[in-house]
Amino acid sequence: MARFARHAPGGRWFVDETYIKFNGVWRYVYRAVDQYGQIIDMLFSERRAADAARRFFRLALSMLEVKPSEVVTDAAAVYPAVLDELIPQARHHVEQYANNPIEADHSQLKHRLDRCAGSERTRPHR
Protein backbone atom coordinates (compact mmCIF):
# COMPACT_ATOMS: atom_id res chain seq x y z
CA MET A 1 0.00 0.00 0.00
CA ALA A 2 1.11 3.56 -0.58
CA ARG A 3 2.23 5.33 2.52
CA PHE A 4 0.28 8.53 2.66
CA ALA A 5 2.72 10.16 5.09
CA ARG A 6 5.12 10.36 2.15
CA HIS A 7 4.65 12.49 -0.94
CA ALA A 8 1.67 11.80 -3.16
CA PRO A 9 2.19 8.91 -5.58
CA GLY A 10 3.58 9.94 -8.93
CA GLY A 11 1.86 9.62 -12.26
CA ARG A 12 4.36 7.15 -13.70
CA TRP A 13 3.97 3.60 -12.40
CA PHE A 14 6.39 0.72 -12.90
CA VAL A 15 4.52 -2.60 -12.63
CA ASP A 16 5.88 -6.12 -12.58
CA GLU A 17 5.42 -9.50 -10.96
CA THR A 18 7.93 -11.86 -9.41
CA TYR A 19 7.74 -15.39 -8.07
CA ILE A 20 8.66 -15.97 -4.43
CA LYS A 21 8.35 -18.70 -1.85
CA PHE A 22 6.60 -17.49 1.30
CA ASN A 23 5.37 -19.72 4.13
CA GLY A 24 6.50 -22.71 2.07
CA VAL A 25 4.24 -21.85 -0.87
CA TRP A 26 5.28 -20.35 -4.21
CA ARG A 27 3.29 -17.21 -5.06
CA TYR A 28 3.36 -14.46 -7.63
CA VAL A 29 3.73 -10.97 -6.20
CA TYR A 30 2.33 -8.17 -8.34
CA ARG A 31 3.92 -4.84 -7.41
CA ALA A 32 3.87 -1.23 -8.54
CA VAL A 33 6.25 1.58 -7.65
CA ASP A 34 6.10 5.17 -8.82
CA GLN A 35 8.91 7.19 -10.37
CA TYR A 36 10.16 8.10 -6.88
CA GLY A 37 10.51 4.45 -5.84
CA GLN A 38 7.51 4.62 -3.50
CA ILE A 39 5.52 1.39 -3.35
CA ILE A 40 2.02 1.89 -4.73
CA ASP A 41 0.62 -1.55 -3.92
CA MET A 42 1.37 -5.29 -3.89
CA LEU A 43 -0.77 -8.38 -4.33
CA PHE A 44 0.05 -12.05 -3.70
CA SER A 45 -1.55 -14.41 -6.22
CA GLU A 46 -1.48 -18.13 -6.93
CA ARG A 47 -1.49 -17.50 -10.67
CA ARG A 48 0.00 -15.14 -13.17
CA ALA A 49 -3.09 -14.38 -15.22
CA ALA A 50 -5.30 -11.55 -16.43
CA ASP A 51 -7.64 -11.98 -13.44
CA ALA A 52 -4.78 -11.46 -10.99
CA ALA A 53 -3.48 -8.43 -12.90
CA ARG A 54 -6.98 -6.96 -13.08
CA ARG A 55 -7.51 -7.49 -9.33
CA PHE A 56 -4.14 -5.87 -8.59
CA PHE A 57 -4.92 -2.74 -10.62
CA ARG A 58 -8.45 -2.45 -9.20
CA LEU A 59 -7.12 -2.55 -5.63
CA ALA A 60 -4.33 -0.07 -6.36
CA LEU A 61 -6.67 2.36 -8.12
CA SER A 62 -9.42 2.10 -5.49
CA MET A 63 -7.20 3.26 -2.66
CA LEU A 64 -5.59 6.19 -4.51
CA GLU A 65 -6.97 9.49 -5.69
CA VAL A 66 -4.34 9.70 -8.43
CA LYS A 67 -4.51 7.63 -11.60
CA PRO A 68 -1.29 7.10 -13.50
CA SER A 69 -0.65 8.92 -16.74
CA GLU A 70 1.91 6.27 -17.77
CA VAL A 71 2.30 2.62 -16.82
CA VAL A 72 5.60 0.89 -17.59
CA THR A 73 5.46 -2.93 -17.73
CA ASP A 74 7.35 -5.84 -19.17
CA ALA A 75 6.04 -7.52 -22.31
CA ALA A 76 3.59 -9.82 -20.50
CA ALA A 77 0.58 -10.40 -22.73
CA VAL A 78 -2.02 -9.70 -20.02
CA TYR A 79 -1.17 -6.05 -19.41
CA PRO A 80 -2.43 -4.32 -22.60
CA ALA A 81 -6.01 -5.59 -22.28
CA VAL A 82 -6.18 -4.98 -18.52
CA LEU A 83 -4.79 -1.45 -18.83
CA ASP A 84 -7.10 -0.60 -21.74
CA GLU A 85 -10.03 -1.75 -19.62
CA LEU A 86 -9.13 -0.09 -16.30
CA ILE A 87 -6.92 2.90 -17.18
CA PRO A 88 -7.60 3.74 -20.84
CA GLN A 89 -6.17 7.26 -20.55
CA ALA A 90 -2.75 5.99 -19.38
CA ARG A 91 0.08 5.49 -21.83
CA HIS A 92 1.31 1.88 -21.71
CA HIS A 93 5.07 1.88 -22.12
CA VAL A 94 6.79 -1.40 -23.01
CA GLU A 95 10.42 -1.11 -23.98
CA GLN A 96 13.55 -3.06 -23.16
CA TYR A 97 15.14 -1.80 -19.91
CA ALA A 98 12.31 0.69 -19.25
CA ASN A 99 11.07 -1.44 -16.35
CA ASN A 100 14.47 -1.57 -14.61
CA PRO A 101 13.38 0.42 -11.49
CA ILE A 102 10.93 -2.28 -10.41
CA GLU A 103 13.15 -5.15 -11.57
CA ALA A 104 15.93 -3.83 -9.34
CA ASP A 105 13.48 -3.42 -6.47
CA HIS A 106 12.59 -7.14 -6.56
CA SER A 107 15.90 -7.94 -4.85
CA GLN A 108 15.06 -5.54 -2.02
CA LEU A 109 11.64 -7.18 -1.62
CA LYS A 110 13.16 -10.65 -1.48
CA HIS A 111 15.77 -9.44 1.00
CA ARG A 112 13.03 -8.03 3.26
CA LEU A 113 11.02 -11.24 2.99
CA ASP A 114 14.11 -13.26 3.92
CA ARG A 115 13.93 -11.65 7.34
CA CYS A 116 10.22 -12.33 7.85
CA ALA A 117 9.39 -15.10 10.28
CA GLY A 118 7.19 -16.85 7.72
CA SER A 119 9.88 -17.14 5.08
CA GLU A 120 11.70 -20.46 4.71
CA ARG A 121 14.81 -18.58 3.69
CA THR A 122 15.12 -16.72 6.98
CA ARG A 123 18.73 -16.29 7.96
CA PRO A 124 19.91 -15.78 11.52
CA HIS A 125 20.90 -12.23 12.46
CA ARG A 126 24.62 -11.75 12.83
XYZ file of C-alpha atoms in Angstrom:
126
model
C 0.000 0.000 0.000
C 1.114 3.558 -0.583
C 2.232 5.327 2.520
C 0.284 8.535 2.659
C 2.723 10.160 5.086
C 5.123 10.360 2.147
C 4.652 12.491 -0.937
C 1.668 11.801 -3.161
C 2.187 8.908 -5.579
C 3.580 9.944 -8.927
C 1.858 9.621 -12.265
C 4.357 7.150 -13.703
C 3.969 3.596 -12.395
C 6.389 0.717 -12.904
C 4.516 -2.602 -12.634
C 5.881 -6.122 -12.578
C 5.418 -9.497 -10.961
C 7.933 -11.859 -9.414
C 7.735 -15.386 -8.071
C 8.656 -15.968 -4.426
C 8.349 -18.701 -1.845
C 6.596 -17.495 1.296
C 5.369 -19.720 4.127
C 6.501 -22.710 2.074
C 4.243 -21.849 -0.874
C 5.284 -20.347 -4.206
C 3.287 -17.214 -5.064
C 3.362 -14.457 -7.626
C 3.733 -10.970 -6.201
C 2.335 -8.171 -8.343
C 3.917 -4.841 -7.415
C 3.871 -1.235 -8.537
C 6.246 1.578 -7.646
C 6.104 5.166 -8.819
C 8.915 7.187 -10.373
C 10.157 8.105 -6.879
C 10.505 4.446 -5.839
C 7.510 4.623 -3.503
C 5.523 1.385 -3.345
C 2.025 1.887 -4.727
C 0.617 -1.553 -3.924
C 1.365 -5.295 -3.889
C -0.768 -8.382 -4.334
C 0.048 -12.050 -3.704
C -1.549 -14.405 -6.216
C -1.480 -18.134 -6.932
C -1.492 -17.501 -10.673
C 0.003 -15.140 -13.174
C -3.086 -14.384 -15.223
C -5.297 -11.555 -16.427
C -7.642 -11.976 -13.443
C -4.779 -11.458 -10.988
C -3.480 -8.429 -12.901
C -6.977 -6.964 -13.077
C -7.510 -7.492 -9.325
C -4.140 -5.874 -8.592
C -4.923 -2.738 -10.615
C -8.446 -2.451 -9.203
C -7.117 -2.551 -5.626
C -4.334 -0.067 -6.356
C -6.671 2.363 -8.119
C -9.420 2.098 -5.493
C -7.197 3.262 -2.659
C -5.586 6.186 -4.506
C -6.969 9.489 -5.686
C -4.340 9.704 -8.433
C -4.511 7.632 -11.596
C -1.285 7.099 -13.496
C -0.651 8.918 -16.740
C 1.908 6.271 -17.768
C 2.297 2.618 -16.820
C 5.595 0.887 -17.586
C 5.462 -2.926 -17.727
C 7.346 -5.844 -19.166
C 6.045 -7.516 -22.309
C 3.586 -9.816 -20.499
C 0.581 -10.402 -22.731
C -2.025 -9.698 -20.020
C -1.172 -6.053 -19.415
C -2.426 -4.316 -22.599
C -6.007 -5.594 -22.280
C -6.180 -4.983 -18.520
C -4.789 -1.449 -18.832
C -7.103 -0.595 -21.743
C -10.034 -1.748 -19.618
C -9.132 -0.088 -16.300
C -6.919 2.903 -17.181
C -7.605 3.741 -20.839
C -6.167 7.258 -20.548
C -2.753 5.992 -19.379
C 0.075 5.493 -21.833
C 1.307 1.882 -21.712
C 5.074 1.880 -22.123
C 6.792 -1.401 -23.013
C 10.422 -1.112 -23.977
C 13.549 -3.064 -23.156
C 15.136 -1.804 -19.906
C 12.309 0.693 -19.247
C 11.067 -1.438 -16.354
C 14.467 -1.567 -14.612
C 13.377 0.421 -11.494
C 10.929 -2.281 -10.409
C 13.151 -5.145 -11.569
C 15.934 -3.830 -9.338
C 13.481 -3.421 -6.468
C 12.592 -7.139 -6.556
C 15.898 -7.944 -4.853
C 15.058 -5.544 -2.018
C 11.635 -7.182 -1.623
C 13.161 -10.654 -1.477
C 15.774 -9.444 1.002
C 13.028 -8.027 3.264
C 11.017 -11.242 2.988
C 14.107 -13.262 3.921
C 13.935 -11.650 7.340
C 10.225 -12.333 7.849
C 9.388 -15.097 10.276
C 7.190 -16.847 7.715
C 9.884 -17.142 5.082
C 11.699 -20.462 4.714
C 14.807 -18.585 3.688
C 15.115 -16.718 6.983
C 18.728 -16.285 7.964
C 19.913 -15.781 11.520
C 20.897 -12.227 12.456
C 24.622 -11.746 12.825
